[in-house]
Amino acid sequence: MAIKIGITGGIGSGKSVVSRLLGIMGIPVYISDIEAKRITQTDQVIRRGLCDLVSQDVFQGGELNRPLLASYMFGHPDRVQKVNELIHPQVKEDFRQWAARLESEQLVGMESAILVEAGFKNEVDFLVMVYAPLEVRVERAVKRDGSSRELVMKRIEAQMSDEVKRNHADFVIVNDDETPLIPQVLELISLLSKNNHYLCSAKK
């Protein structure tokens, strides 16, 4: 049975870089953001639920009307919660099926910015937080998304704080553009490989 690694971190932390490194090292990683978009597009339960919550216009020509959905949720935490309650259970189930198909692997990963908030923590055996200083995160996000600093800060403030995420984490990878990443990822893999039997028995 594969050990499941959860990979999380705030906007601009570089969790996707860590996931790519794990992939290069032969560890399959489930990118929940990409898969959630696919599932939202194709899952009939979600499609019906979104149409009931928003309107039939939330799907146009078979495609999700993302601007309409975003405007529906903007400034309404209760609406965000309802949408998440539709999508997150389906993503969990999809991840379980994906991981089951890879049970012969020693390690698999799940990347999610909201891994803890979405209740995915119980789906993984070991939680890794990718950390970067706030200013580094802001600079990366502004450059990557073409957003303003103010908008990026609002998105960061809406997420769970690094301090809280760190309290949930079993292992922290520092991605500050100064500390080498690869040795940290290798250390993580070594740690999990050595504790394979212990972790598996602890989950039973």
PDB file of C-alpha atoms in Angstrom:
ATOM      1  CA  MET A   1       0.000   0.000   0.000  1.00  0.00           C
ATOM      2  CA  ALA A   2       1.364   3.385  -1.011  1.00  0.00           C
ATOM      3  CA  ILE A   3       2.102   6.049   1.585  1.00  0.00           C
ATOM      4  CA  LYS A   4       0.106   9.154   0.661  1.00  0.00           C
ATOM      5  CA  ILE A   5       1.930  12.479   0.961  1.00  0.00           C
ATOM      6  CA  GLY A   6      -0.110  15.670   1.219  1.00  0.00           C
ATOM      7  CA  ILE A   7       1.642  18.708  -0.259  1.00  0.00           C
ATOM      8  CA  THR A   8       0.265  22.115   0.709  1.00  0.00           C
ATOM      9  CA  GLY A   9       1.311  25.734   0.965  1.00  0.00           C
ATOM     10  CA  GLY A  10      -0.064  29.191   0.370  1.00  0.00           C
ATOM     11  CA  ILE A  11      -0.155  31.226  -2.840  1.00  0.00           C
ATOM     12  CA  GLY A  12       3.348  31.619  -4.246  1.00  0.00           C
ATOM     13  CA  SER A  13       4.940  29.137  -1.849  1.00  0.00           C
ATOM     14  CA  GLY A  14       6.124  26.927  -4.701  1.00  0.00           C
ATOM     15  CA  LYS A  15       4.247  23.745  -3.840  1.00  0.00           C
ATOM     16  CA  SER A  16       3.849  23.009  -7.557  1.00  0.00           C
ATOM     17  CA  VAL A  17       7.643  23.072  -7.959  1.00  0.00           C
ATOM     18  CA  VAL A  18       7.957  20.524  -5.155  1.00  0.00           C
ATOM     19  CA  SER A  19       5.262  18.375  -6.779  1.00  0.00           C
ATOM     20  CA  ARG A  20       7.130  18.478 -10.097  1.00  0.00           C
ATOM     21  CA  LEU A  21      10.351  17.452  -8.357  1.00  0.00           C
ATOM     22  CA  LEU A  22       8.571  14.503  -6.761  1.00  0.00           C
ATOM     23  CA  GLY A  23       7.200  13.575 -10.182  1.00  0.00           C
ATOM     24  CA  ILE A  24      10.675  13.721 -11.713  1.00  0.00           C
ATOM     25  CA  MET A  25      11.845  11.415  -8.917  1.00  0.00           C
ATOM     26  CA  GLY A  26       9.181   8.885  -9.899  1.00  0.00           C
ATOM     27  CA  ILE A  27       6.485   9.715  -7.334  1.00  0.00           C
ATOM     28  CA  PRO A  28       3.016  10.226  -8.896  1.00  0.00           C
ATOM     29  CA  VAL A  29       1.273  13.374  -7.635  1.00  0.00           C
ATOM     30  CA  TYR A  30      -2.457  14.136  -7.840  1.00  0.00           C
ATOM     31  CA  ILE A  31      -2.848  17.860  -8.574  1.00  0.00           C
ATOM     32  CA  SER A  32      -6.185  18.566  -6.909  1.00  0.00           C
ATOM     33  CA  ASP A  33      -6.714  21.976  -8.526  1.00  0.00           C
ATOM     34  CA  ILE A  34      -6.466  20.522 -12.034  1.00  0.00           C
ATOM     35  CA  GLU A  35      -8.545  17.472 -11.151  1.00  0.00           C
ATOM     36  CA  ALA A  36     -11.218  19.565  -9.381  1.00  0.00           C
ATOM     37  CA  LYS A  37     -11.670  21.625 -12.568  1.00  0.00           C
ATOM     38  CA  ARG A  38     -12.030  18.420 -14.603  1.00  0.00           C
ATOM     39  CA  ILE A  39     -14.504  16.914 -12.141  1.00  0.00           C
ATOM     40  CA  THR A  40     -16.550  20.121 -11.909  1.00  0.00           C
ATOM     41  CA  GLN A  41     -16.811  20.077 -15.687  1.00  0.00           C
ATOM     42  CA  THR A  42     -17.824  16.414 -16.005  1.00  0.00           C
ATOM     43  CA  ASP A  43     -19.498  15.222 -12.781  1.00  0.00           C
ATOM     44  CA  GLN A  44     -23.290  15.239 -13.113  1.00  0.00           C
ATOM     45  CA  VAL A  45     -23.901  15.630  -9.364  1.00  0.00           C
ATOM     46  CA  ILE A  46     -21.788  18.800  -9.309  1.00  0.00           C
ATOM     47  CA  ARG A  47     -23.309  20.137 -12.524  1.00  0.00           C
ATOM     48  CA  ARG A  48     -26.864  19.735 -11.201  1.00  0.00           C
ATOM     49  CA  GLY A  49     -25.881  21.204  -7.844  1.00  0.00           C
ATOM     50  CA  LEU A  50     -24.251  24.275  -9.374  1.00  0.00           C
ATOM     51  CA  CYS A  51     -27.244  24.867 -11.632  1.00  0.00           C
ATOM     52  CA  ASP A  52     -29.519  24.709  -8.570  1.00  0.00           C
ATOM     53  CA  LEU A  53     -27.293  27.088  -6.584  1.00  0.00           C
ATOM     54  CA  VAL A  54     -26.442  29.629  -9.283  1.00  0.00           C
ATOM     55  CA  SER A  55     -28.597  29.212 -12.405  1.00  0.00           C
ATOM     56  CA  GLN A  56     -28.680  27.179 -15.598  1.00  0.00           C
ATOM     57  CA  ASP A  57     -26.335  29.809 -17.073  1.00  0.00           C
ATOM     58  CA  VAL A  58     -23.472  28.498 -14.919  1.00  0.00           C
ATOM     59  CA  PHE A  59     -22.878  26.059 -17.794  1.00  0.00           C
ATOM     60  CA  GLN A  60     -22.905  27.505 -21.297  1.00  0.00           C
ATOM     61  CA  GLY A  61     -22.424  25.275 -24.299  1.00  0.00           C
ATOM     62  CA  GLY A  62     -21.478  22.507 -21.898  1.00  0.00           C
ATOM     63  CA  GLU A  63     -18.624  24.582 -20.438  1.00  0.00           C
ATOM     64  CA  LEU A  64     -18.448  25.958 -16.911  1.00  0.00           C
ATOM     65  CA  ASN A  65     -19.046  29.724 -16.844  1.00  0.00           C
ATOM     66  CA  ARG A  66     -16.218  30.519 -14.420  1.00  0.00           C
ATOM     67  CA  PRO A  67     -16.765  34.316 -14.306  1.00  0.00           C
ATOM     68  CA  LEU A  68     -20.428  33.777 -13.348  1.00  0.00           C
ATOM     69  CA  LEU A  69     -19.499  31.247 -10.656  1.00  0.00           C
ATOM     70  CA  ALA A  70     -16.788  33.565  -9.328  1.00  0.00           C
ATOM     71  CA  SER A  71     -19.179  36.509  -9.145  1.00  0.00           C
ATOM     72  CA  TYR A  72     -21.760  34.314  -7.373  1.00  0.00           C
ATOM     73  CA  MET A  73     -19.218  33.410  -4.670  1.00  0.00           C
ATOM     74  CA  PHE A  74     -17.378  36.733  -4.358  1.00  0.00           C
ATOM     75  CA  GLY A  75     -17.925  38.287  -0.940  1.00  0.00           C
ATOM     76  CA  HIS A  76     -20.260  35.484   0.186  1.00  0.00           C
ATOM     77  CA  PRO A  77     -18.473  32.921   2.415  1.00  0.00           C
ATOM     78  CA  ASP A  78     -21.733  30.983   2.808  1.00  0.00           C
ATOM     79  CA  ARG A  79     -21.968  30.522  -0.971  1.00  0.00           C
ATOM     80  CA  VAL A  80     -18.315  29.493  -1.162  1.00  0.00           C
ATOM     81  CA  GLN A  81     -19.027  26.853   1.482  1.00  0.00           C
ATOM     82  CA  LYS A  82     -22.013  25.495  -0.439  1.00  0.00           C
ATOM     83  CA  VAL A  83     -19.998  25.230  -3.664  1.00  0.00           C
ATOM     84  CA  ASN A  84     -17.141  23.537  -1.810  1.00  0.00           C
ATOM     85  CA  GLU A  85     -19.585  21.080  -0.212  1.00  0.00           C
ATOM     86  CA  LEU A  86     -20.560  20.041  -3.728  1.00  0.00           C
ATOM     87  CA  ILE A  87     -17.046  19.730  -5.153  1.00  0.00           C
ATOM     88  CA  HIS A  88     -14.765  18.537  -2.340  1.00  0.00           C
ATOM     89  CA  PRO A  89     -16.458  15.149  -1.662  1.00  0.00           C
ATOM     90  CA  GLN A  90     -16.232  14.287  -5.357  1.00  0.00           C
ATOM     91  CA  VAL A  91     -12.545  15.252  -5.436  1.00  0.00           C
ATOM     92  CA  LYS A  92     -11.895  13.111  -2.349  1.00  0.00           C
ATOM     93  CA  GLU A  93     -13.524  10.112  -3.976  1.00  0.00           C
ATOM     94  CA  ASP A  94     -11.623  10.672  -7.212  1.00  0.00           C
ATOM     95  CA  PHE A  95      -8.342  10.843  -5.275  1.00  0.00           C
ATOM     96  CA  ARG A  96      -9.165   7.612  -3.436  1.00  0.00           C
ATOM     97  CA  GLN A  97      -9.800   5.822  -6.721  1.00  0.00           C
ATOM     98  CA  TRP A  98      -6.619   7.296  -8.237  1.00  0.00           C
ATOM     99  CA  ALA A  99      -4.544   6.207  -5.213  1.00  0.00           C
ATOM    100  CA  ALA A 100      -6.107   2.729  -5.243  1.00  0.00           C
ATOM    101  CA  ARG A 101      -4.957   2.250  -8.837  1.00  0.00           C
ATOM    102  CA  LEU A 102      -1.411   3.088  -7.686  1.00  0.00           C
ATOM    103  CA  GLU A 103      -1.353   0.979  -4.524  1.00  0.00           C
ATOM    104  CA  SER A 104       1.733  -0.892  -5.744  1.00  0.00           C
ATOM    105  CA  GLU A 105       3.722   2.378  -5.561  1.00  0.00           C
ATOM    106  CA  GLN A 106       5.729   3.078  -2.436  1.00  0.00           C
ATOM    107  CA  LEU A 107       4.795   6.770  -2.345  1.00  0.00           C
ATOM    108  CA  VAL A 108       2.116   8.921  -3.998  1.00  0.00           C
ATOM    109  CA  GLY A 109       1.271  12.568  -3.443  1.00  0.00           C
ATOM    110  CA  MET A 110      -1.675  14.940  -3.380  1.00  0.00           C
ATOM    111  CA  GLU A 111      -1.080  18.653  -3.976  1.00  0.00           C
ATOM    112  CA  SER A 112      -3.667  21.120  -2.694  1.00  0.00           C
ATOM    113  CA  ALA A 113      -3.468  24.736  -1.531  1.00  0.00           C
ATOM    114  CA  ILE A 114      -6.460  24.087   0.739  1.00  0.00           C
ATOM    115  CA  LEU A 115      -5.611  20.532   1.747  1.00  0.00           C
ATOM    116  CA  VAL A 116      -6.316  21.138   5.437  1.00  0.00           C
ATOM    117  CA  GLU A 117      -9.276  23.488   4.935  1.00  0.00           C
ATOM    118  CA  ALA A 118     -10.977  21.122   2.475  1.00  0.00           C
ATOM    119  CA  GLY A 119     -10.777  18.189   4.882  1.00  0.00           C
ATOM    120  CA  PHE A 120      -8.289  16.293   2.712  1.00  0.00           C
ATOM    121  CA  LYS A 121      -5.830  15.830   5.592  1.00  0.00           C
ATOM    122  CA  ASN A 122      -7.524  12.580   6.575  1.00  0.00           C
ATOM    123  CA  GLU A 123      -6.896  11.270   3.054  1.00  0.00           C
ATOM    124  CA  VAL A 124      -3.093  11.387   3.436  1.00  0.00           C
ATOM    125  CA  ASP A 125      -0.607   9.746   5.780  1.00  0.00           C
ATOM    126  CA  PHE A 126       1.979  12.522   5.934  1.00  0.00           C
ATOM    127  CA  LEU A 127       1.530  16.261   5.450  1.00  0.00           C
ATOM    128  CA  VAL A 128       4.240  18.419   3.885  1.00  0.00           C
ATOM    129  CA  MET A 129       4.054  22.200   3.988  1.00  0.00           C
ATOM    130  CA  VAL A 130       6.000  24.225   1.428  1.00  0.00           C
ATOM    131  CA  TYR A 131       7.008  27.506   3.057  1.00  0.00           C
ATOM    132  CA  ALA A 132       8.263  30.783   1.597  1.00  0.00           C
ATOM    133  CA  PRO A 133       8.504  34.234   3.235  1.00  0.00           C
ATOM    134  CA  LEU A 134       5.540  36.519   2.568  1.00  0.00           C
ATOM    135  CA  GLU A 135       7.411  38.980   0.332  1.00  0.00           C
ATOM    136  CA  VAL A 136       8.782  36.151  -1.807  1.00  0.00           C
ATOM    137  CA  ARG A 137       5.279  34.720  -2.187  1.00  0.00           C
ATOM    138  CA  VAL A 138       3.809  38.084  -3.165  1.00  0.00           C
ATOM    139  CA  GLU A 139       6.521  38.743  -5.768  1.00  0.00           C
ATOM    140  CA  ARG A 140       6.061  35.294  -7.304  1.00  0.00           C
ATOM    141  CA  ALA A 141       2.274  35.592  -7.479  1.00  0.00           C
ATOM    142  CA  VAL A 142       2.364  39.112  -8.965  1.00  0.00           C
ATOM    143  CA  LYS A 143       4.813  37.964 -11.633  1.00  0.00           C
ATOM    144  CA  ARG A 144       3.041  34.667 -12.354  1.00  0.00           C
ATOM    145  CA  ASP A 145      -0.562  35.907 -12.435  1.00  0.00           C
ATOM    146  CA  GLY A 146      -0.038  39.475 -13.602  1.00  0.00           C
ATOM    147  CA  SER A 147      -2.030  40.576 -10.544  1.00  0.00           C
ATOM    148  CA  SER A 148      -1.621  43.669  -8.424  1.00  0.00           C
ATOM    149  CA  ARG A 149       0.092  43.418  -5.052  1.00  0.00           C
ATOM    150  CA  GLU A 150      -3.166  44.429  -3.362  1.00  0.00           C
ATOM    151  CA  LEU A 151      -5.136  41.619  -5.025  1.00  0.00           C
ATOM    152  CA  VAL A 152      -2.478  39.038  -4.164  1.00  0.00           C
ATOM    153  CA  MET A 153      -2.456  40.184  -0.531  1.00  0.00           C
ATOM    154  CA  LYS A 154      -6.244  39.834  -0.358  1.00  0.00           C
ATOM    155  CA  ARG A 155      -5.986  36.277  -1.679  1.00  0.00           C
ATOM    156  CA  ILE A 156      -3.249  35.445   0.828  1.00  0.00           C
ATOM    157  CA  GLU A 157      -5.226  36.929   3.715  1.00  0.00           C
ATOM    158  CA  ALA A 158      -8.227  34.798   2.723  1.00  0.00           C
ATOM    159  CA  GLN A 159      -6.159  31.609   3.075  1.00  0.00           C
ATOM    160  CA  MET A 160      -5.203  29.745   6.222  1.00  0.00           C
ATOM    161  CA  SER A 161      -2.109  31.355   7.760  1.00  0.00           C
ATOM    162  CA  ASP A 162       1.344  29.798   7.441  1.00  0.00           C
ATOM    163  CA  GLU A 163       1.493  29.448  11.225  1.00  0.00           C
ATOM    164  CA  VAL A 164      -1.642  27.315  11.336  1.00  0.00           C
ATOM    165  CA  LYS A 165      -0.549  25.266   8.314  1.00  0.00           C
ATOM    166  CA  ARG A 166       2.819  24.658   9.976  1.00  0.00           C
ATOM    167  CA  ASN A 167       1.059  23.297  13.067  1.00  0.00           C
ATOM    168  CA  HIS A 168      -0.662  20.689  10.887  1.00  0.00           C
ATOM    169  CA  ALA A 169       2.491  19.741   8.958  1.00  0.00           C
ATOM    170  CA  ASP A 170       4.715  16.728   9.603  1.00  0.00           C
ATOM    171  CA  PHE A 171       7.520  18.136   7.451  1.00  0.00           C
ATOM    172  CA  VAL A 172       8.334  21.647   6.187  1.00  0.00           C
ATOM    173  CA  ILE A 173      10.160  22.379   2.934  1.00  0.00           C
ATOM    174  CA  VAL A 174      11.640  25.880   2.734  1.00  0.00           C
ATOM    175  CA  ASN A 175      11.385  27.380  -0.750  1.00  0.00           C
ATOM    176  CA  ASP A 176      12.838  30.872  -0.263  1.00  0.00           C
ATOM    177  CA  ASP A 177      15.008  30.999  -3.425  1.00  0.00           C
ATOM    178  CA  GLU A 178      18.081  30.566  -1.211  1.00  0.00           C
ATOM    179  CA  THR A 179      17.731  27.156   0.463  1.00  0.00           C
ATOM    180  CA  PRO A 180      18.334  24.325  -2.068  1.00  0.00           C
ATOM    181  CA  LEU A 181      15.123  22.409  -2.743  1.00  0.00           C
ATOM    182  CA  ILE A 182      16.372  19.083  -4.054  1.00  0.00           C
ATOM    183  CA  PRO A 183      18.211  18.029  -0.841  1.00  0.00           C
ATOM    184  CA  GLN A 184      15.046  18.749   1.152  1.00  0.00           C
ATOM    185  CA  VAL A 185      12.896  16.673  -1.190  1.00  0.00           C
ATOM    186  CA  LEU A 186      15.438  13.839  -1.062  1.00  0.00           C
ATOM    187  CA  GLU A 187      15.406  14.042   2.738  1.00  0.00           C
ATOM    188  CA  LEU A 188      11.612  13.765   2.694  1.00  0.00           C
ATOM    189  CA  ILE A 189      11.680  10.703   0.437  1.00  0.00           C
ATOM    190  CA  SER A 190      14.386   9.093   2.564  1.00  0.00           C
ATOM    191  CA  LEU A 191      12.434   9.747   5.759  1.00  0.00           C
ATOM    192  CA  LEU A 192       9.243   8.241   4.375  1.00  0.00           C
ATOM    193  CA  SER A 193      11.013   5.259   2.819  1.00  0.00           C
ATOM    194  CA  LYS A 194      12.676   4.413   6.141  1.00  0.00           C
ATOM    195  CA  ASN A 195       9.377   4.738   8.017  1.00  0.00           C
ATOM    196  CA  ASN A 196       7.257   2.931   5.449  1.00  0.00           C
ATOM    197  CA  HIS A 197       6.275   0.007   7.690  1.00  0.00           C
ATOM    198  CA  TYR A 198       5.699   2.223  10.703  1.00  0.00           C
ATOM    199  CA  LEU A 199       3.411   4.642   8.825  1.00  0.00           C
ATOM    200  CA  CYS A 200       1.395   1.894   7.202  1.00  0.00           C
ATOM    201  CA  SER A 201       0.846   0.095  10.498  1.00  0.00           C
ATOM    202  CA  ALA A 202      -0.099   3.362  12.197  1.00  0.00           C
ATOM    203  CA  LYS A 203      -2.875   3.974   9.660  1.00  0.00           C
ATOM    204  CA  LYS A 204      -4.526   0.599  10.298  1.00  0.00           C
TER     205      LYS A 204
END
